[in-house]
Structure formats: C-alpha cells, structure tokens
Coordinates of C-alpha atoms and ligand atoms in Angstrom, one line a residue:
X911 CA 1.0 -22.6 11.6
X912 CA 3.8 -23.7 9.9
X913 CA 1.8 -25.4 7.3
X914 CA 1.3 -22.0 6.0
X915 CA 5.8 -21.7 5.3
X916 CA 5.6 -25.2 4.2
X917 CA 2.9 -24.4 1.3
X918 CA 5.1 -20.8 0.4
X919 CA 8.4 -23.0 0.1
X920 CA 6.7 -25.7 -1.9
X921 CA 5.1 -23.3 -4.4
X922 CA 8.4 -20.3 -4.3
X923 CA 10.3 -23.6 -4.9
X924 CA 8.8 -24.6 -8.2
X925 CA 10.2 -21.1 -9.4
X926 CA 13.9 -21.6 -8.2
X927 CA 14.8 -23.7 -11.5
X928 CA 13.4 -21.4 -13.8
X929 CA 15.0 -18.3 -11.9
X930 CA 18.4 -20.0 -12.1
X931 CA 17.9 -21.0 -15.7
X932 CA 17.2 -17.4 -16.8
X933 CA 20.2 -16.0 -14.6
X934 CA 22.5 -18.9 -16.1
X935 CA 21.4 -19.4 -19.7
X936 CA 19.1 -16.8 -21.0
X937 CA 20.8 -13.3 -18.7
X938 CA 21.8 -11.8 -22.5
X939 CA 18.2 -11.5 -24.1
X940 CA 17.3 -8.1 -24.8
X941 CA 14.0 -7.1 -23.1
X942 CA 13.7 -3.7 -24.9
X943 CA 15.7 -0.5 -25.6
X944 CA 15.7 2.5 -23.0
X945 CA 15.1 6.1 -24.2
X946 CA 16.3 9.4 -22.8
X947 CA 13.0 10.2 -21.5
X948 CA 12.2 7.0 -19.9
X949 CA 14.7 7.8 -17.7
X950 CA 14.1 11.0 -17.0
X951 CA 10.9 10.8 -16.1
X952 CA 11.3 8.2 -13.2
X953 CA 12.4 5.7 -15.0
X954 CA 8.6 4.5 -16.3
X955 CA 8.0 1.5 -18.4
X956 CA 11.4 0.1 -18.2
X957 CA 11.4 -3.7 -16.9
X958 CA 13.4 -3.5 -13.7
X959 CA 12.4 -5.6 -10.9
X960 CA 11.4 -8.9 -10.2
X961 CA 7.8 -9.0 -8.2
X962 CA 5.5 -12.0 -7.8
X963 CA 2.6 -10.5 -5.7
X964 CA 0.6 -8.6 -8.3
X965 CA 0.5 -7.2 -11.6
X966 CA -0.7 -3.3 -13.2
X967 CA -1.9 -3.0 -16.3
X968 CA -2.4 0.4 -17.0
X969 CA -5.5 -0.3 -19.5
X970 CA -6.8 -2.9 -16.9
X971 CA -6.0 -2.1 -13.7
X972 CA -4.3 -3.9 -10.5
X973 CA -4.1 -8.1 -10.4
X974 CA -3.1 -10.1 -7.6
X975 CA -1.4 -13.5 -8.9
X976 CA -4.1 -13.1 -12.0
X977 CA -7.1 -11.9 -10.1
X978 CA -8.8 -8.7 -11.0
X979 CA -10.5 -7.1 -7.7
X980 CA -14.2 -7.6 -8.3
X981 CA -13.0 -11.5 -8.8
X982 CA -11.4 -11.4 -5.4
X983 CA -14.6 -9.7 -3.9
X984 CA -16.5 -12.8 -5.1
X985 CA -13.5 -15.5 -4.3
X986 CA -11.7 -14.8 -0.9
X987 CA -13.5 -16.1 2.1
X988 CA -15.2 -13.8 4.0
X989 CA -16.7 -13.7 7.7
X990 CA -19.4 -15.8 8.1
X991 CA -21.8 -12.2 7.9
X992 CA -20.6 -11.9 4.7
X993 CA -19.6 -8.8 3.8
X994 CA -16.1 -8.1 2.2
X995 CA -12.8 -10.2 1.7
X996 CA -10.7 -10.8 4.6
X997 CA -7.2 -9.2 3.9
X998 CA -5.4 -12.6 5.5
X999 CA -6.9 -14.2 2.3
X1000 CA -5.5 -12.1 0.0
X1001 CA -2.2 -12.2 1.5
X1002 CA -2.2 -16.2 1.2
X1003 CA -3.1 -15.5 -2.5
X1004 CA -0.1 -13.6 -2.5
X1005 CA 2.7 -15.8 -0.9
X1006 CA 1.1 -19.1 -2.5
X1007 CA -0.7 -18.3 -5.5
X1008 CA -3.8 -19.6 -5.1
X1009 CA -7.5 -18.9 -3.7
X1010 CA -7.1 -20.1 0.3
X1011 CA -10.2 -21.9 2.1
X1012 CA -12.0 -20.5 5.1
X1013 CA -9.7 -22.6 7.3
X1014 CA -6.3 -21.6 5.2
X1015 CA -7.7 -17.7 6.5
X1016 CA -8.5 -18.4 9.7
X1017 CA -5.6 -19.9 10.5
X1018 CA -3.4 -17.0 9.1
X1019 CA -5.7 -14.9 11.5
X1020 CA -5.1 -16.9 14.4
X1021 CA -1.5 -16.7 13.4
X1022 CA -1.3 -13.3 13.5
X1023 CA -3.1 -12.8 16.8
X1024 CA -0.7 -15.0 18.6
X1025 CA 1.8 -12.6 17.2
X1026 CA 0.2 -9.5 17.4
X1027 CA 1.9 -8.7 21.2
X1028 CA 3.9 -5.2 20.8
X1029 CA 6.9 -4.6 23.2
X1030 CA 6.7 -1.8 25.4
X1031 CA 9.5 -0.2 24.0
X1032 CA 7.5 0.8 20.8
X1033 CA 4.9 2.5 22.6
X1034 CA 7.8 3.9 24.9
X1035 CA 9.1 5.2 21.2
X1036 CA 5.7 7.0 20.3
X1037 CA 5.2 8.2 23.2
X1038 CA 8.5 10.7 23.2
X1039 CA 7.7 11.8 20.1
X1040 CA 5.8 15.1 19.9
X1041 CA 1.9 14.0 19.9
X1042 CA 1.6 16.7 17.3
X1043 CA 4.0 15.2 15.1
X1044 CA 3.2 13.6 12.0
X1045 CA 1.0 10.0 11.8
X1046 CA 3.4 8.7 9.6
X1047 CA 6.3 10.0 11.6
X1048 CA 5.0 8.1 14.4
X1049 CA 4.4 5.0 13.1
X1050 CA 7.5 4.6 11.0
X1051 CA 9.6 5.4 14.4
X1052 CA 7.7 2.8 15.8
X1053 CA 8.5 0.4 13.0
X1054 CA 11.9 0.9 13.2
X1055 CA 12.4 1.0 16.9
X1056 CA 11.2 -2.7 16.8
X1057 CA 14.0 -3.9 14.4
X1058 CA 15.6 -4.8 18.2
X1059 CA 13.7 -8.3 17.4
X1060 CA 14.5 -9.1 14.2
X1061 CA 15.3 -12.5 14.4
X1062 CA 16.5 -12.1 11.0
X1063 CA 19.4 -9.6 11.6
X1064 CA 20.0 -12.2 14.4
X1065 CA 20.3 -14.9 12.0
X1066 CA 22.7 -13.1 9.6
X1067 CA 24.8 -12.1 12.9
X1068 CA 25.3 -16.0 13.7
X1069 CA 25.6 -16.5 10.2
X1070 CA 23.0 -18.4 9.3
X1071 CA 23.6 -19.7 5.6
X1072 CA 22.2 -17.9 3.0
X1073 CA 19.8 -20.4 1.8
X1074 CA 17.5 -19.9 5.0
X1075 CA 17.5 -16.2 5.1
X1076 CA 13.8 -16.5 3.5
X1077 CA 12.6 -18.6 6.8
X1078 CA 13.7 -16.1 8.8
X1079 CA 12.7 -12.9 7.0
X1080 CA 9.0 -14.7 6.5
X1081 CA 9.3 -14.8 11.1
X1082 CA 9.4 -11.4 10.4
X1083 CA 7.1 -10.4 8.0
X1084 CA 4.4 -12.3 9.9
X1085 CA 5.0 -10.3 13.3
X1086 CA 5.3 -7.1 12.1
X1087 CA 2.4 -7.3 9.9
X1088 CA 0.3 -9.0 13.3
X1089 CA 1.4 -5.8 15.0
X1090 CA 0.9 -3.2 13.0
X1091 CA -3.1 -2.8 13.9
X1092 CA -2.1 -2.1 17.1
X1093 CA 0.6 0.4 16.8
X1094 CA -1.8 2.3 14.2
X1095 CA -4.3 2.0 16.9
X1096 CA -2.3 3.1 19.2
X1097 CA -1.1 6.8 17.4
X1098 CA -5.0 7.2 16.5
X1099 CA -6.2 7.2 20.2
X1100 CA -3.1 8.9 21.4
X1101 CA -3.7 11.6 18.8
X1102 CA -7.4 11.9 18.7
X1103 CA -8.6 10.3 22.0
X1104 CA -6.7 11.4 24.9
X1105 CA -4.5 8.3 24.8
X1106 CA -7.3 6.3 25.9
X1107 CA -6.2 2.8 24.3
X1108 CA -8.2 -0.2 24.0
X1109 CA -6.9 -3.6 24.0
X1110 CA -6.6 -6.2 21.1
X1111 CA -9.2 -9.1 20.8
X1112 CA -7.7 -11.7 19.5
X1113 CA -10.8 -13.5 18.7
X1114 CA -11.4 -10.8 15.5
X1115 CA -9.9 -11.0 12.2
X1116 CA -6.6 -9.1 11.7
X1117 CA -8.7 -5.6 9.9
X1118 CA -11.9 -5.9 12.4
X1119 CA -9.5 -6.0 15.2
X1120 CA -8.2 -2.4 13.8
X1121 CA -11.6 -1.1 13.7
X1122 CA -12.4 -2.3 17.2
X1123 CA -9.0 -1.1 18.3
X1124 CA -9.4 2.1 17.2
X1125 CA -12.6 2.8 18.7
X1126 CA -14.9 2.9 15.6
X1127 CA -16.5 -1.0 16.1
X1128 CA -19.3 -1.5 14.2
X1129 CA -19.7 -4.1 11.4
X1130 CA -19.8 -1.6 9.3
X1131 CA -16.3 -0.2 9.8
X1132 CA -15.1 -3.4 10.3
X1133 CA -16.1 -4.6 6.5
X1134 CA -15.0 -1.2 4.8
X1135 CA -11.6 -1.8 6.8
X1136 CA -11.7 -5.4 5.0
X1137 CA -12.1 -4.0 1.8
X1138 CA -9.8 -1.1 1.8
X1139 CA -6.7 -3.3 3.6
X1140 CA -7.3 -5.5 0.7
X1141 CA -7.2 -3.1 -1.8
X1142 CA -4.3 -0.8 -0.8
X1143 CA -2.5 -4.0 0.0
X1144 CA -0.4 -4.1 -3.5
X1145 CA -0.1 -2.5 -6.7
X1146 CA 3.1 -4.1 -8.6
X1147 CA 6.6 -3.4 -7.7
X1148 CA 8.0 -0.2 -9.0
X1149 CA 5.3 2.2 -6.9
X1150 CA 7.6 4.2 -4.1
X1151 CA 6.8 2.2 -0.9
X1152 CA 7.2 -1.4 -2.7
X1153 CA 10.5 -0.7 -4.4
X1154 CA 12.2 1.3 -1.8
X1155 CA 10.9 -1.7 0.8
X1156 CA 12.5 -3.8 -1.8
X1157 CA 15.7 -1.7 -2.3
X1158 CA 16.1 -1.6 1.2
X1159 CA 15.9 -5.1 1.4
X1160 CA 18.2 -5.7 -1.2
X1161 CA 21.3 -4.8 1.0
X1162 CA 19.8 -7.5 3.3
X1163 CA 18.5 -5.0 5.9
X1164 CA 15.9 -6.7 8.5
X1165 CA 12.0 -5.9 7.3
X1166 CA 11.6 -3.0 9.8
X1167 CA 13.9 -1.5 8.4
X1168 CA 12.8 -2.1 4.6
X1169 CA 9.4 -1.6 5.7
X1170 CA 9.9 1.7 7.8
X1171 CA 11.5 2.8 4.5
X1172 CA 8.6 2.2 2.3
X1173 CA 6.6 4.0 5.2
X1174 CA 8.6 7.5 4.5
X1175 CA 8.1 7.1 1.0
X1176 CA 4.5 6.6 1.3
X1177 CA 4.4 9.3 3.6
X1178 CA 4.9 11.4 0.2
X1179 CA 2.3 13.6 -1.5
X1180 CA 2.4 12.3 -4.6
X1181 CA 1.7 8.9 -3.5
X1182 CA 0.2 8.1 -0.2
X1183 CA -0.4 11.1 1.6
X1184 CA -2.4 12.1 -1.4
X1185 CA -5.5 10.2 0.1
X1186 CA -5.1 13.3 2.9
X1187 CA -4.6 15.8 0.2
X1188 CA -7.7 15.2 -1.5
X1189 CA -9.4 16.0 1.9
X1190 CA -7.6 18.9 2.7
X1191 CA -8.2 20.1 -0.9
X1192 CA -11.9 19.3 -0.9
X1193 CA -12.5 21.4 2.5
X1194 CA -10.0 24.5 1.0
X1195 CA -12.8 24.3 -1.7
X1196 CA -15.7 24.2 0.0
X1197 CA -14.2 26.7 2.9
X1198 CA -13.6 29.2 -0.2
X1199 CA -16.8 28.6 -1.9
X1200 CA -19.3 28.9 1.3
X1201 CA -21.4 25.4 0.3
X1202 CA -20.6 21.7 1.2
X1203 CA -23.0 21.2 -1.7
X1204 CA -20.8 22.7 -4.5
X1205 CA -22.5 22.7 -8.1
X1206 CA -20.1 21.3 -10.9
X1207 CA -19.8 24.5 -12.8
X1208 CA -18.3 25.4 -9.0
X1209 CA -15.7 22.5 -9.1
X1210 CA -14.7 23.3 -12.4
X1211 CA -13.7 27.0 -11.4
X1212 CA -11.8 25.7 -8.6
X1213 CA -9.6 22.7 -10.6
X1214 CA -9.0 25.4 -12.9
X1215 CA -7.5 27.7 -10.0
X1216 CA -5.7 25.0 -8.8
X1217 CA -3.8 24.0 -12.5
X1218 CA -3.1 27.9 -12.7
X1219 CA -1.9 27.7 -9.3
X1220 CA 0.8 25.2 -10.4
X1221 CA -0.4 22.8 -7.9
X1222 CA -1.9 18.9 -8.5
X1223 CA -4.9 17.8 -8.3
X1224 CA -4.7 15.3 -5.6
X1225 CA -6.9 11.6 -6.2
X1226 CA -6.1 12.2 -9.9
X1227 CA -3.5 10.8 -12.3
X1228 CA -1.3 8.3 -12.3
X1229 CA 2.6 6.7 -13.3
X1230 CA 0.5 3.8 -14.7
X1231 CA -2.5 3.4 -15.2
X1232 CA -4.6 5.6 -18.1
X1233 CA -8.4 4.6 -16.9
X1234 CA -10.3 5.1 -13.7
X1235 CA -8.6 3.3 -11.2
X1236 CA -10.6 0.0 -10.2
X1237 CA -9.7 0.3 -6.4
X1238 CA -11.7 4.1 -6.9
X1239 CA -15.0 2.6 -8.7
X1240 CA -15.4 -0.8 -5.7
X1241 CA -15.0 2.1 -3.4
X1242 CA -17.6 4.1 -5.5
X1243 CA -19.8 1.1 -5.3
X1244 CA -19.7 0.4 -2.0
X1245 CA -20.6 3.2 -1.0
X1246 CA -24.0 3.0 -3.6
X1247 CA -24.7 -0.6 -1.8
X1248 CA -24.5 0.7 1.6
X1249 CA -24.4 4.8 2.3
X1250 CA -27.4 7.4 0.9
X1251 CA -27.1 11.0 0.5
X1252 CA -24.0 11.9 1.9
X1253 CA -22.2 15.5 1.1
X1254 CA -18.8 14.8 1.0
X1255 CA -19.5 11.4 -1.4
X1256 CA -21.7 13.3 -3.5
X1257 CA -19.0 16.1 -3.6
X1258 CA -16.8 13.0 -4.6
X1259 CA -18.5 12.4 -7.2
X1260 CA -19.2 15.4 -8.6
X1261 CA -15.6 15.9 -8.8
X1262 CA -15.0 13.0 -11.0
X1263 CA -17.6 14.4 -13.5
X1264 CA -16.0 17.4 -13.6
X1265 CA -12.3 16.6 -13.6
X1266 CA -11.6 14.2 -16.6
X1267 CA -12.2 16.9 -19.2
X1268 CA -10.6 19.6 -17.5
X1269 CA -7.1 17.9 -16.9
X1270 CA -7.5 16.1 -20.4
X1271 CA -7.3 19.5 -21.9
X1272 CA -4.3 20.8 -19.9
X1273 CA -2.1 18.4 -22.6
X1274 CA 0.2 17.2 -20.6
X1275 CA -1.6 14.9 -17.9
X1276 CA -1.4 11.5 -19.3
X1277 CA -4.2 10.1 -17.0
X1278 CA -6.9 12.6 -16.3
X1279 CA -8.9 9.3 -14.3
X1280 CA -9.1 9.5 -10.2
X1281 CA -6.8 6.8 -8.3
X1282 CA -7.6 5.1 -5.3
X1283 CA -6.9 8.3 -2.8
X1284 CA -9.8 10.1 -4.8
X1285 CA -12.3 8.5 -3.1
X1286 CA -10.8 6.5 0.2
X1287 CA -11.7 9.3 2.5
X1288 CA -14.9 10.2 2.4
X1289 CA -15.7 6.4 3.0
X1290 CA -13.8 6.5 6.0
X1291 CA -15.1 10.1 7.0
X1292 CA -18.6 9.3 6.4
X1293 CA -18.2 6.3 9.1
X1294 CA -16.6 8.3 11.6
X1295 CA -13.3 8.0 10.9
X1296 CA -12.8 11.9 10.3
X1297 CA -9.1 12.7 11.1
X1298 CA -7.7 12.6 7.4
X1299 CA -4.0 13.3 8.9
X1300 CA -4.5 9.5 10.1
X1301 CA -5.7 8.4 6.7
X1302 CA -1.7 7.3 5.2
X1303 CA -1.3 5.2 8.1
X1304 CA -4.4 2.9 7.2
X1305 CA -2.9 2.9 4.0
X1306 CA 0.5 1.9 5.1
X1307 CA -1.0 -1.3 7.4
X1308 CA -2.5 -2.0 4.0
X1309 CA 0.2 -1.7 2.3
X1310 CA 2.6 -4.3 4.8
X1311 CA 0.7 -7.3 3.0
X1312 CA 2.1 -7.1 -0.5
X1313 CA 5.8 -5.3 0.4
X1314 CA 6.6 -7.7 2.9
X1315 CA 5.3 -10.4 1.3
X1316 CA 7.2 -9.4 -2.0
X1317 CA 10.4 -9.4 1.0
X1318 CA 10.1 -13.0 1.3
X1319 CA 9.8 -13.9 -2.3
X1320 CA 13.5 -11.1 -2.8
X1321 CA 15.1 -13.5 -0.3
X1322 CA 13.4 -17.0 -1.1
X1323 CA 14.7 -16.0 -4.9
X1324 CA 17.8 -14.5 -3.2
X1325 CA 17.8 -11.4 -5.1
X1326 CA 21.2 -9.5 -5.1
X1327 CA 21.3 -6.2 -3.8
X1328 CA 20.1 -3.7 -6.5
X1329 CA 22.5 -0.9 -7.8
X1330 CA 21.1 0.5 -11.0
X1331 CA 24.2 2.7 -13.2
X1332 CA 23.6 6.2 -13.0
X1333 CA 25.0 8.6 -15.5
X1334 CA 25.9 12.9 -15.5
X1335 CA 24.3 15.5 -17.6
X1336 CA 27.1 15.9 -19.7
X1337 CA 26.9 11.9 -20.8
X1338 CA 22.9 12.2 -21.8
X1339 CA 24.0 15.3 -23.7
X1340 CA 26.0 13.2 -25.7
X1341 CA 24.2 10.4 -26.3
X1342 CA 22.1 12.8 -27.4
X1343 CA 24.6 14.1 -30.0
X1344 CA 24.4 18.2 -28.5
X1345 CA 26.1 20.3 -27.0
X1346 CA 25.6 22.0 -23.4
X1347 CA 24.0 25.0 -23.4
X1348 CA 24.9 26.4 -20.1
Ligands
HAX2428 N1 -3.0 17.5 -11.3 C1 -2.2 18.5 -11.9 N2 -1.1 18.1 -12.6 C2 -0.9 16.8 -12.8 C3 -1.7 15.8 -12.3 C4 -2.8 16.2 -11.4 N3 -3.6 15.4 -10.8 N4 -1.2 14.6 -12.6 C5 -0.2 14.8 -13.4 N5 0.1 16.2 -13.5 C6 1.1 16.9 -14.2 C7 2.5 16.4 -13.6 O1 2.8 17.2 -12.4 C8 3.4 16.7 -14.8 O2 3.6 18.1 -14.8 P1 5.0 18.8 -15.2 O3 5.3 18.3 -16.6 O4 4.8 20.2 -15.1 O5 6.0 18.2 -14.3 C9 2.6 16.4 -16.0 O6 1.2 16.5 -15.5 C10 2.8 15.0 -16.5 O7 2.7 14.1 -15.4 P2 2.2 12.6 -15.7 O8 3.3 11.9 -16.6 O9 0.8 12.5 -16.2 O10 2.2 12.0 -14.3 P3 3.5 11.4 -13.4 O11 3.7 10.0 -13.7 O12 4.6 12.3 -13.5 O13 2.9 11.5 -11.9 C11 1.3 11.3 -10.2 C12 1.9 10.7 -11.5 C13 0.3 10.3 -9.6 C14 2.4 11.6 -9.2 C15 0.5 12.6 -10.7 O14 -0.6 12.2 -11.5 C16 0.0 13.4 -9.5 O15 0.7 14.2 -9.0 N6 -1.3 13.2 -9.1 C17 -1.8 13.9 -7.9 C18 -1.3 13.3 -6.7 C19 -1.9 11.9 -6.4 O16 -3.1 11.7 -6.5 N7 -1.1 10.9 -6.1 C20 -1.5 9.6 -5.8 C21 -1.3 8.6 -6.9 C22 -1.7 7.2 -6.6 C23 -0.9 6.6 -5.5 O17 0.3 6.4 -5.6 N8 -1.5 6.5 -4.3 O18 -0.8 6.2 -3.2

C-alpha cells in the first residue's frame, strides 16, 4: 500500500516551498490584533495553528479540504449496497486532497485490516482496569499502553534524521487507527456483554467491521457507523482533542501518546462526553416528568430549570459555529430516510423546537443551535446500541481520522514544538490601564 505514502508525499510536498517561503520571507505580516477577551475566553478567533484536514466556518459549518458534508455524502465511494460514505475515503480526502476512487478506498481498507492485529498486552491493560471504570478511561489506557510499538519513538531513538520523521509517524497513524475498532469493541463487550468478544473480519470495511465486532451487525448499523465515523472524524484544529493531539505531538511524542491525549480531552463534558450528557439529561427529564412522550410546553419547563440550575444544556452551543450544526441535521435526516415513530427521536426533536428561543433569550449564549452530540444518540440507541456511557468512545475512533492524520501533516511540515507566552493578572491589569482591586 505504499502507493497510498507516495501520493501524501507528492501532494504534502507541493506545500513545503510555500511553507518555507512564509516562515523565511513573509514571518512579520500582521494577521490581526488580539483583545483581552479573546484571550480570556479560550483563546477564540485568534489564528494559531496550522491544520490542512478541514476547515469551520461558523456561518457554514465543517469542510473537509473544501467539501461541505452533504457533498461528501454524494462523492466518497460507498459499498457496493449503497448506503453511506466509507470513512477510509474521507480520510484519503484528508491526507491527499482529493476525491479517492473505489479502488484508492479499498485499498486503504485492506490496508488497515492487515494492520488491524492488537497485541495481547492491550487487552492485558483493559483487562486490570476496573470493568466499571470509565469507557474512555479504558480505551485511552489501552492507547497508551501500545506506544511499546511505536516505530516512530524507535526511529528518533536511532536517530533517524528529521526529514523522515513523517514516514514514520504516518506507520503509526495507519496501525493505530486499524486497531482502534477492535479495542472499542473489545471495552463494549467486556462492559456490556460478559466479555464475550467476537473476532475481526477482515473482509469488512474498517466502520462495518466495528459494528460486526461489537455485536450489533446488521447493514443498518453498519451504514449509520459509516456516516457518523465520517462525520465526527474532524472539525478544524483548535477543538480540544485536535489541538492537544497536536500539542502533544509538537514535543515529538509518538501518536499514542498524542492521540491518548486528545482521548482525555474528549473525554470532557463540554466537548465529547456531551453526546452522553444529552442522554443522561434527556432520561433525568423524562424520569422527572413521568412521559417518554414529553409535550414542548414540558421541555420548555425543564431547559428553564436547567439554566436556573446553573447547569448546560448539553447537544447545544458551540466555540464556533452560530447555526445548527450540519453534522446534527444529516443525522436528523437520516433518521427521516430510514427510522418512523421513534420516542427518543421525536423527543430529539422536540427539543430542538423548543430550545433555540429559550437559550437565545438567556443573553449570553452565543449559539442557541444543537451540535452534533444533540442528536448522535438516539440514532445509535434506536438501533440497539443503548449504553450511552460507550457513546465518547465511537466518537473518539471517529475522531483518530482527522487528528492523526493532521499528525502526519505537523511532522511532514515539521512543525516546531508549540509554546504559546502566557502572561499574570497583574500584566492584563495593566494593559488594561487599572488598577487591582483585590
Ligand atoms: N447551556 C447553558 N449555558 C450555555 C450553553 C448551553 N448549552 N452554551 C453556552 N452556555 C453558557 C456558557 O456556559 C457561558 O456561561 P458563563 O458566561 O456563565 O460562563 C455563556 O453561555 C457563554 O458561552 P459561549 O461563549 O456561548 O460558549 P463557549 O464557547 O464558552 O462554550 C460550549 C461552548 C460548547 C462548551 C457550550 O456551548 C456548552 O457548554 N454547550 C453544552 C455542552 C455541549 O454540548 N458540548 C459539546 C460541543 C460540541 C463538541 O465539542 N462536541 O464534541
């Protein structure tokens, strides 16, 4: 498969004269000022990172390498069924910039499967964790207990020049991403199925091989898989698993340990754990109300509660974007094309024809719109797949494709390790012109 590294190198390549011209000639143009709040609040809007794999707009929504996600839905090859993209495509899209063929996906599918093998010593890992423990603590243990074959880290330890670090961080990011179905498969059945594990087939496609792995394979699950590995897979640099994969990376750590970074921050509430949040908020609701089949005027009572409660609404919001989030309305719609009359989708719903208004008129919640975690697990549930606690970890497999892939580009580029200036209260103070108060 190495026609696949060939293609990335000739198409990263074309960028290297351009990225040295900007870093040698043009490093002094001004891209635009920073303000106070800016900075603190998290550092939004300001230009600081270098990412190739997609781009947010927050009017528009999330494009990979120029494609919106309903183009993708009608461009990437697909199984011969039909059905939905195949994530390998949109990972090809990613590394090389362009639409692949059927055979360009295939082969990064068979690629994968010939990698896909995971050492004992992973599942040796999970299973001395607590089976009670966390998902996410499980599976970013097991990424990081596999960091033993970076072949990376063993490069930089023979010291390999710095020139081929990308050919042997892009060795890594193609096994770990193969074997990450199988360790997520592996914590789902030794969580929720007695530990009764079922073996890869390495004839399926990298997200049908999940599906059948984890016990739910129907085509069906197999095609929602598709679609939500592809659209979880990226969304710009600055979220909290991409950059910290990134800044992890930066200091030329192996992509385990980047990646099993970016796993504990998706882990977090705010951001990826929020697709279990809105299922643990939905069933407080409905538990406190009496009725799965809650009326709006209902749903509006218990938002409000919530706000006064000084919690979040969780599946709505966002750093970025200010309009329903496309990854939430091709959910929305597949579930018209394929599911009718289910509660918890129609309790979906609902919610987002109540919730707009209400946090609009709190002031101070600049997007009011549900994100993608608003409506990725009721799909799931509604097929089966009903332990939310599991639901970050489909997210994180998703995720792999456009962090790790990003990884390659950091060292193909070789970005230098990143270490923003950080500044004390007393020095905003005074660029503020005031005085402390305390
Ligand atoms: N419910 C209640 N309050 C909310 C809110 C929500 N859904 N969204 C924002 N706010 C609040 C913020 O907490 C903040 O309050 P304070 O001023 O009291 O601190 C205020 O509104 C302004 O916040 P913001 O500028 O609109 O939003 P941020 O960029 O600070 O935060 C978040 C963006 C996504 C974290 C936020 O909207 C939120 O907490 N949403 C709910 C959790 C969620 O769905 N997270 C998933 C996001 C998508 C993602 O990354 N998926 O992985």
């Amino acid at each position: 498969m190495e026609y696949i590294k060939n293609r990335f190198y000739e198409s990263a390549m074309k960028n290297m004269t351009d990225l040295q011209k900007l870093r040698k000639d043009h490093g002094d143009v001004v891209l635009g000022q920073v303000n106070i709040d800016q900075v603190l609040s998290g550092m939004k809007g300001i230009p600081a990172l270098l990412t190739e794999t997609s781009k947010l707009d927050a009017n528009e929504g999330i494009r990979f390498r120029g494609y919106s996600l309903p183009e993708l839905q009608q461009k990437l090859p697909k199984m011969d069924d039909g059905g939905e993209p195949l994530p390998e495509g949109l990972f090809y899209l990613m590394m090389i910039g362009e639409i692949p063929t059927k055979e360009d996906v295939i082969n990064i599918s068979k690629d994968w499967a010939t990698r896909a093998h995971v050492p004992q010593h992973a599942f040796d890992v999970i299973d001395a964790i607590p089976k009670n423990s966390r998902p996410m603590t499980q599976f970013s243990t097991a990424i990081l207990s596999m960091a033993y074959d970076s072949v990376f880290m063993k490069a930089y330890r023979a010291g390999v020049n710095k020139k081929f670090y990308w050919d042997f961080m892009y060795e890594d990011v193609m096994t770990l991403i193969a074997r990450l179905p199988r360790i997520a498969a592996y914590i789902y059945r030794r969580i929720y199925h007695n530990g009764n594990h079922i073996e890869p087939n390495p004839t399926l496609d990298w997200a049908g091989n999940l599906a059948h792995m984890m016990g739910h394979d129907s085509n069906e699950v197999r095609n929602l898989l598709r679609l939500y590995m592809v659209i979880h897979a990226d969304h710009e640099g600055g979220n909290v698993s991409a950059h910290t994969t990134h800044l992890v990376g930066s200091a030329l750590s192996n992509a385990y340990y980047a990646f099993a970074a970016g796993m504990v921050g998706l882990a977090g509430p705010l951001h990826g754990y929020a697709n279990q949040e809105v299922m643990d908020w939905i069933s407080e609701m409905t538990l406190q109300l009496g009725t799965d089949e809650p009326s709006d005027a209902q749903i509006g009572k218990y938002i409000e509660q919530t706000l006064i409660q000084g919690r979040v609404v969780p599946g709505y919001g966002h750093a970025v974007l200010r309009i329903t989030d496309p990854r939430f309305t091709v959910q929305q719609q597949f579930a018209e094309k394929y599911i009718v009359n289910d509660k918890l989708i129609n309790t979906v719903n609902a919610i987002y024809r109540v919730a707009p208004p209400i946090l609009e008129a709190t002031g101070k919640i600049k997007n009011p719109w549900p994100n993608v975690d608003a409506f990725s697990g009721s799909l799931l549930n509604h097929y089966g797949i009903t332990e939310s606690s599991f639901y970050t970890v489909l997210f994180g497999v998703s995720r792999s494709l456009g962090v790790l892939a990003s990884l390659v580009f950091d060292r193909m580029y070789g970005l230098p390790i990143e270490r923003p200036n950080s500044q004390t209260m007393e020095w905003f103070l005074n660029k503020a012109g005031i005085q402390s108060e305390g």
